[in-house]
Amino acid sequence: MGLILKIFAGIVAGILLGLFAPMPVIKTLSSIGFVLGQYIRFVIPLLIIAFVAKGVAEFGRQAGKALLLGLVLAYVSTIGAELLGFSVASAFLPHLGIVPGSVVSAVKITPYLRIEIPAAISIMGALVFAIILGLGITRIQSPTITGFIQEFNGIIGDLIRHGLIPVFPYFVAAVFMDITAKGQLIPTIKAFFMVLLLIIPTQLVWLAVLYTLAAIYTRRNAFSVLKAMLPAYFTAMGTMSSAATLPVALECAHKVPFLRKESVNFCIPLFNVAHLSGAAAAITMSAMVVTILTKGQTPSLETFLPFIILLGFIEVAAVGVPGGSVTAALGILESTLGLDQSGLGLMVALFMIQDSFGTATNVTGDGALTMIVDKAMHGDDMKTA
């Protein structure tokens, strides 16, 4: 819970500075916030290359029907959660009194210093390059390239943990300082509160959908699996990390009498990295409200569909650390939805506030997908209770 407390502290500090700091101080700190935003945007393409390339390479080396089925299920579940989130947000947000364009229409605060840090490669360029690199590794089986991408992945993973995630509270503080100084605090906080009231129930509804579908397909008591996975749900809420919750999730799934041990040992680790439906739903709904705040209109499905499709793929490779899901998504939030630095800062803040619930949904939903894979691979030859 340390990170979420730091995010809250950043929000509070930003608000206090925006209310009471003199304009020269605000412009000076805004300069720092601008540089932090540039730094974050520089790192994102490197993150995509490191984690997508490694993920494609590792999945490619594990041939088999179970792997293909698992990845398809994870992607379909993630896309389904995003579409549910989009539908709920589209239905309710226009009626919740959120002021369209309140952030972008405010008075601008120009930093004293604007240091541009151009990215080494574009977001889409990084995504395509990562896929080509990952597929190439699986074909030529080069130990040199494989070792390089693994070490590069380790470098970027360490950078995220120690050089990127720690700057988020300061970045968020700078964004909220600007918003408060512009006089737009109340509409923004109101929008945050409204969308949080929608995100958590939507995640719970998606869990109900997954376990209902699993019960229908397997003709087994999915409620018993959901009940068994509850310790993993609450562990994930505390750690905000799917990776850190993996041992607990494995232990929970092994307690289900009718799930085969080999299916659990294969599926739970796979879905731990490939199935992030709760996080994807939260990112989609957060992006909806931030788009309303910064662009002044509720986006259509036609506008959001490219983002939804790409997010489903990006989330398969999202690093398993607190905030990893939204960090991996920042690139396409900018490239497909056109969010600016303020919009990205709002996305980080809003997502982090609910991150524990999104992670808990990710981990708990893995049990339902494991039921489906177990049934598909073994048919009626499932273990009996």
Coordinates of C-alpha atoms in Angstrom, one line a residue:
M1 CA 0.0 0.0 0.0
G2 CA 3.0 2.3 0.1
L3 CA 2.6 3.5 -3.5
I4 CA -1.0 4.4 -3.2
L5 CA -0.3 6.4 -0.1
K6 CA 2.4 8.3 -1.9
I7 CA 0.0 9.0 -4.7
F8 CA -2.5 10.4 -2.3
A9 CA 0.2 12.4 -0.6
G10 CA 1.2 13.8 -4.0
I11 CA -2.4 14.8 -4.7
V12 CA -2.7 16.5 -1.4
A13 CA 0.7 18.3 -1.8
G14 CA -0.2 19.4 -5.3
I15 CA -3.6 20.8 -4.1
L16 CA -2.0 22.7 -1.2
L17 CA 0.7 24.2 -3.5
G18 CA -1.9 25.2 -6.0
L19 CA -4.0 26.9 -3.4
F20 CA -1.3 28.7 -1.4
A21 CA 2.0 28.8 -3.3
P22 CA 2.9 32.1 -5.2
M23 CA 2.9 32.0 -9.0
P24 CA 6.7 32.0 -9.3
V25 CA 6.9 28.9 -7.2
I26 CA 4.1 27.2 -9.1
K27 CA 5.9 27.9 -12.4
T28 CA 9.2 26.6 -11.1
L29 CA 7.6 23.4 -9.9
S30 CA 5.6 23.2 -13.1
S31 CA 8.9 23.2 -15.0
I32 CA 10.0 20.1 -12.9
G33 CA 6.7 18.4 -13.6
F34 CA 7.1 19.1 -17.3
V35 CA 10.6 17.4 -17.3
L36 CA 9.2 14.4 -15.4
G37 CA 6.5 14.0 -18.0
Q38 CA 9.0 14.1 -20.8
Y39 CA 11.1 11.5 -19.0
I40 CA 8.1 9.2 -18.5
R41 CA 7.2 9.5 -22.2
F42 CA 10.8 8.7 -23.2
V43 CA 10.8 5.5 -21.2
I44 CA 7.5 4.1 -22.4
P45 CA 8.6 2.9 -25.9
L46 CA 11.6 1.2 -24.2
L47 CA 9.2 -0.6 -21.8
I48 CA 7.0 -1.8 -24.7
I49 CA 10.1 -3.2 -26.5
A50 CA 11.4 -4.9 -23.4
F51 CA 8.3 -6.6 -22.2
V52 CA 6.3 -7.2 -25.4
A53 CA 9.4 -8.7 -27.2
K54 CA 10.2 -11.0 -24.2
G55 CA 6.5 -12.0 -23.8
V56 CA 6.1 -12.9 -27.5
A57 CA 9.4 -14.8 -27.4
E58 CA 8.5 -16.8 -24.3
F59 CA 5.0 -17.6 -25.4
G60 CA 6.3 -18.5 -28.9
R61 CA 8.7 -21.1 -27.4
Q62 CA 5.9 -22.8 -25.5
A63 CA 4.0 -24.5 -28.3
G64 CA 0.8 -26.3 -27.6
K65 CA -2.9 -26.1 -27.7
A66 CA -3.2 -25.2 -24.1
L67 CA -1.0 -22.1 -24.5
L68 CA -2.9 -20.9 -27.6
L69 CA -6.2 -21.4 -25.9
G70 CA -5.0 -19.7 -22.7
L71 CA -3.8 -16.6 -24.6
V72 CA -7.0 -16.4 -26.7
L73 CA -9.1 -16.6 -23.5
A74 CA -7.0 -14.0 -21.8
Y75 CA -7.2 -11.6 -24.7
V76 CA -11.0 -12.1 -25.2
S77 CA -11.6 -11.6 -21.4
T78 CA -9.5 -8.4 -21.4
I79 CA -11.3 -7.1 -24.5
G80 CA -14.7 -8.0 -23.0
A81 CA -13.9 -6.2 -19.7
E82 CA -12.8 -3.1 -21.7
L83 CA -16.1 -3.1 -23.7
L84 CA -18.1 -3.5 -20.5
G85 CA -16.2 -0.7 -19.0
F86 CA -16.7 1.5 -22.1
S87 CA -20.5 0.7 -22.1
V88 CA -20.9 1.5 -18.4
A89 CA -18.9 4.7 -18.7
S90 CA -20.8 5.8 -21.9
A91 CA -24.2 5.1 -20.2
F92 CA -23.5 6.9 -16.9
L93 CA -20.8 9.5 -17.2
P94 CA -22.8 12.0 -19.3
H95 CA -25.5 12.0 -16.5
L96 CA -23.1 12.5 -13.5
G97 CA -22.6 16.2 -13.9
I98 CA -18.9 16.0 -15.1
V99 CA -18.0 19.3 -16.7
P100 CA -16.7 18.6 -20.2
G101 CA -13.4 20.2 -21.1
S102 CA -12.9 21.7 -17.7
V103 CA -9.2 21.0 -17.6
V104 CA -8.3 22.1 -21.1
S105 CA -10.5 25.2 -21.0
A106 CA -8.7 26.6 -17.9
V107 CA -6.1 29.4 -17.8
K108 CA -2.8 28.0 -19.0
I109 CA 0.2 28.0 -16.7
T110 CA 3.5 28.2 -18.7
P111 CA 6.5 26.7 -17.0
Y112 CA 9.7 28.7 -16.8
L113 CA 11.7 25.9 -18.4
R114 CA 10.5 23.3 -21.0
I115 CA 13.2 20.7 -21.7
E116 CA 12.0 18.4 -24.6
I117 CA 13.2 14.8 -24.4
P118 CA 12.2 13.2 -27.7
A119 CA 11.5 9.5 -27.6
A120 CA 14.0 7.2 -29.4
I121 CA 11.1 5.5 -31.2
S122 CA 7.4 6.1 -31.6
I123 CA 4.9 4.1 -29.6
M124 CA 3.5 2.2 -32.6
G125 CA 7.1 1.8 -33.9
A126 CA 8.1 0.3 -30.6
L127 CA 5.1 -2.1 -30.6
V128 CA 5.7 -3.4 -34.1
F129 CA 9.5 -3.7 -33.5
A130 CA 8.9 -5.6 -30.3
I131 CA 6.6 -8.1 -32.1
I132 CA 9.1 -8.6 -34.9
L133 CA 11.9 -9.1 -32.5
G134 CA 10.0 -11.5 -30.3
L135 CA 8.9 -13.6 -33.3
G136 CA 12.4 -13.5 -34.7
I137 CA 13.8 -14.9 -31.4
T138 CA 11.5 -17.8 -31.6
R139 CA 12.5 -18.7 -35.1
I140 CA 16.3 -18.3 -35.1
Q141 CA 16.8 -19.4 -31.4
S142 CA 19.9 -17.2 -31.0
P143 CA 21.3 -17.4 -27.5
T144 CA 22.9 -14.0 -28.0
I145 CA 19.7 -12.2 -28.9
T146 CA 17.7 -14.1 -26.4
G147 CA 20.1 -13.2 -23.6
F148 CA 20.2 -9.6 -24.7
I149 CA 16.4 -9.2 -24.6
Q150 CA 16.2 -10.9 -21.3
E151 CA 18.9 -8.7 -19.8
F152 CA 17.3 -5.6 -21.4
N153 CA 14.0 -6.7 -19.9
G154 CA 15.7 -6.9 -16.5
I155 CA 17.2 -3.4 -17.0
I156 CA 13.9 -1.8 -17.9
G157 CA 12.1 -3.8 -15.1
D158 CA 14.6 -2.4 -12.6
L159 CA 14.2 1.1 -14.1
I160 CA 10.4 0.9 -13.7
R161 CA 10.6 -0.2 -10.0
H162 CA 13.4 2.2 -9.0
G163 CA 13.4 5.0 -11.6
L164 CA 9.9 5.4 -13.0
I165 CA 7.2 4.3 -10.4
P166 CA 8.9 6.4 -7.7
V167 CA 8.6 9.6 -9.7
F168 CA 4.8 9.1 -10.2
P169 CA 3.8 10.8 -6.9
Y170 CA 5.9 13.9 -7.9
F171 CA 4.4 13.9 -11.4
V172 CA 0.9 13.6 -10.0
A173 CA 1.6 16.4 -7.5
A174 CA 2.7 18.7 -10.4
V175 CA -0.4 17.9 -12.4
F176 CA -2.8 18.6 -9.4
M177 CA -0.9 21.8 -8.5
D178 CA -1.5 23.1 -12.0
I179 CA -5.2 22.0 -12.0
T180 CA -5.7 23.7 -8.6
A181 CA -3.9 26.9 -9.6
K182 CA -6.1 27.1 -12.6
G183 CA -9.2 26.8 -10.4
Q184 CA -10.3 23.5 -11.8
L185 CA -9.9 21.3 -8.7
I186 CA -13.6 20.8 -7.8
P187 CA -14.7 19.5 -11.3
T188 CA -11.7 17.2 -11.4
I189 CA -12.2 15.7 -7.9
K190 CA -15.9 15.3 -8.6
A191 CA -15.1 13.4 -11.9
F192 CA -12.6 11.2 -10.1
F193 CA -15.2 10.3 -7.4
M194 CA -17.9 9.5 -9.9
V195 CA -15.8 7.2 -12.1
L196 CA -14.5 5.4 -9.0
L197 CA -18.1 4.6 -8.0
L198 CA -18.4 3.0 -11.5
I199 CA -15.1 1.2 -11.8
I200 CA -15.2 -1.2 -8.8
P201 CA -18.8 -2.5 -9.4
T202 CA -17.9 -3.0 -13.1
Q203 CA -14.9 -5.1 -12.1
L204 CA -17.1 -7.2 -9.8
V205 CA -19.7 -7.7 -12.6
W206 CA -17.0 -8.9 -14.9
L207 CA -15.8 -11.5 -12.4
A208 CA -19.5 -12.6 -12.1
V209 CA -19.6 -12.9 -16.0
L210 CA -16.4 -14.9 -16.1
Y211 CA -17.4 -17.4 -13.4
T212 CA -20.9 -17.8 -14.9
L213 CA -19.5 -18.6 -18.3
A214 CA -17.0 -21.0 -16.7
A215 CA -19.8 -22.7 -14.9
I216 CA -22.0 -23.0 -18.0
Y217 CA -19.1 -24.4 -20.1
T218 CA -17.6 -26.8 -17.5
R219 CA -20.9 -27.7 -15.7
R220 CA -19.1 -27.4 -12.5
N221 CA -19.7 -25.3 -9.4
A222 CA -17.8 -22.1 -10.3
F223 CA -18.8 -20.6 -6.9
S224 CA -16.5 -23.0 -5.1
V225 CA -13.6 -21.9 -7.3
L226 CA -14.5 -18.2 -6.6
K227 CA -14.7 -18.9 -2.9
A228 CA -11.3 -20.7 -3.0
M229 CA -9.7 -17.7 -4.8
L230 CA -10.9 -15.1 -2.2
P231 CA -7.6 -15.2 -0.3
A232 CA -5.8 -14.3 -3.5
Y233 CA -8.2 -11.5 -4.0
F234 CA -7.5 -9.9 -0.7
T235 CA -3.7 -10.5 -1.0
A236 CA -3.7 -8.7 -4.4
M237 CA -5.6 -5.8 -2.8
G238 CA -2.8 -5.5 -0.3
T239 CA 0.2 -5.9 -2.6
M240 CA -1.2 -4.3 -5.8
S241 CA 0.9 -6.8 -7.7
S242 CA -0.2 -9.8 -9.6
A243 CA 3.3 -11.2 -9.5
A244 CA 3.6 -10.9 -5.8
T245 CA 0.2 -12.7 -5.4
L246 CA 1.1 -15.6 -7.7
P247 CA 2.1 -18.0 -4.9
V248 CA -1.1 -17.4 -3.0
A249 CA -3.2 -17.8 -6.2
L250 CA -1.5 -21.1 -6.9
E251 CA -2.2 -22.3 -3.4
C252 CA -5.9 -21.3 -3.7
A253 CA -6.4 -23.0 -7.0
H254 CA -4.8 -26.2 -5.8
K255 CA -7.5 -26.4 -3.1
V256 CA -10.3 -26.8 -5.7
P257 CA -10.9 -30.6 -5.8
F258 CA -11.9 -30.9 -9.5
L259 CA -9.1 -28.9 -11.0
R260 CA -6.2 -31.0 -12.3
K261 CA -2.9 -30.1 -10.7
E262 CA -1.1 -29.8 -14.0
S263 CA -3.7 -27.5 -15.3
V264 CA -3.4 -25.2 -12.3
N265 CA 0.4 -25.3 -12.5
F266 CA 0.3 -24.2 -16.2
C267 CA -2.7 -21.8 -16.2
I268 CA -2.3 -19.8 -13.1
P269 CA 1.2 -18.5 -13.9
L270 CA 0.2 -18.0 -17.5
F271 CA -2.8 -15.9 -16.7
N272 CA -0.9 -14.1 -14.0
V273 CA 1.0 -12.3 -16.7
A274 CA -1.4 -12.5 -19.6
H275 CA -4.9 -11.8 -18.1
L276 CA -5.4 -8.3 -16.8
S277 CA -9.1 -7.7 -17.3
G278 CA -9.7 -5.8 -14.1
A279 CA -6.9 -3.4 -14.9
A280 CA -8.0 -3.0 -18.5
A281 CA -11.5 -2.2 -17.5
A282 CA -10.2 0.5 -15.1
I283 CA -7.9 2.0 -17.6
T284 CA -10.7 2.2 -20.2
M285 CA -13.1 3.9 -17.8
S286 CA -10.4 6.2 -16.5
A287 CA -9.5 7.2 -20.1
M288 CA -13.2 7.9 -20.8
V289 CA -13.5 10.4 -17.9
V290 CA -10.0 12.0 -18.6
T291 CA -11.0 12.4 -22.3
I292 CA -14.2 14.2 -21.2
L293 CA -12.2 16.5 -18.9
T294 CA -9.5 17.3 -21.4
K295 CA -11.3 17.2 -24.7
G296 CA -14.7 18.3 -23.8
Q297 CA -16.8 15.4 -25.2
T298 CA -17.8 11.8 -24.5
P299 CA -15.8 9.7 -27.0
S300 CA -17.6 7.3 -29.3
L301 CA -16.9 3.6 -29.7
E302 CA -15.4 4.3 -33.1
T303 CA -12.9 6.6 -31.5
F304 CA -12.1 4.2 -28.6
L305 CA -12.1 0.9 -30.5
P306 CA -8.4 1.1 -31.7
F307 CA -7.4 1.9 -28.2
I308 CA -9.4 -1.0 -26.8
I309 CA -7.8 -3.5 -29.3
L310 CA -4.3 -2.3 -28.7
L311 CA -4.7 -2.1 -24.9
G312 CA -5.8 -5.8 -24.8
F313 CA -2.5 -6.7 -26.5
I314 CA -0.4 -4.3 -24.4
E315 CA -1.8 -5.6 -21.2
V316 CA -0.6 -9.2 -22.0
A317 CA 3.0 -7.9 -21.4
A318 CA 2.4 -5.4 -18.6
V319 CA 5.0 -5.8 -16.0
G320 CA 3.8 -7.3 -12.7
V321 CA 4.6 -4.4 -10.4
P322 CA 2.2 -1.8 -8.9
G323 CA 1.2 0.6 -11.6
G324 CA 2.6 -1.6 -14.4
S325 CA -0.6 -1.8 -16.3
V326 CA -1.2 2.0 -16.6
T327 CA 2.5 2.5 -17.2
A328 CA 2.5 0.2 -20.2
A329 CA -0.7 1.9 -21.5
L330 CA 0.5 5.5 -21.3
G331 CA 2.0 5.2 -24.8
I332 CA -1.3 4.3 -26.6
L333 CA -3.2 6.7 -24.4
E334 CA -1.1 9.4 -26.0
S335 CA -0.9 8.0 -29.5
T336 CA -4.5 6.8 -30.1
L337 CA -6.5 9.1 -27.8
G338 CA -4.3 12.1 -28.0
L339 CA -4.0 12.7 -24.2
D340 CA -1.5 15.4 -23.3
Q341 CA 0.8 15.6 -20.3
S342 CA -2.0 16.7 -18.0
G343 CA -4.2 13.9 -19.2
L344 CA -1.5 11.3 -18.6
G345 CA -1.0 12.6 -15.1
L346 CA -4.7 12.4 -14.4
M347 CA -4.7 8.8 -15.7
V348 CA -1.8 7.8 -13.4
A349 CA -3.6 9.3 -10.4
L350 CA -7.0 7.9 -11.1
F351 CA -5.7 4.4 -11.9
M352 CA -3.4 4.2 -8.9
I353 CA -6.3 5.1 -6.6
Q354 CA -8.1 1.9 -7.6
D355 CA -5.1 -0.2 -8.5
S356 CA -5.6 -2.7 -5.7
F357 CA -9.2 -3.5 -6.9
G358 CA -8.0 -3.9 -10.5
T359 CA -5.2 -6.3 -9.5
A360 CA -7.5 -8.3 -7.3
T361 CA -9.9 -8.7 -10.2
N362 CA -7.1 -9.8 -12.5
V363 CA -5.9 -12.5 -10.1
T364 CA -9.4 -13.8 -9.1
G365 CA -10.5 -14.0 -12.7
D366 CA -7.7 -16.4 -13.4
G367 CA -9.5 -19.2 -11.6
A368 CA -12.5 -19.0 -14.0
L369 CA -10.2 -19.2 -17.1
T370 CA -8.3 -22.1 -15.5
M371 CA -11.6 -24.0 -15.2
I372 CA -12.3 -23.5 -19.0
V373 CA -8.8 -24.6 -20.1
D374 CA -8.9 -27.6 -17.8
K375 CA -12.3 -28.7 -19.3
A376 CA -11.2 -28.0 -22.9
M377 CA -7.9 -30.0 -22.5
H378 CA -9.3 -32.9 -20.6
G379 CA -13.0 -33.0 -21.4
D380 CA -15.1 -35.0 -19.0
D381 CA -11.9 -36.6 -17.7
M382 CA -11.7 -33.9 -15.0
K383 CA -10.9 -34.8 -11.4
T384 CA -13.9 -35.6 -9.4
A385 CA -14.5 -33.9 -6.0

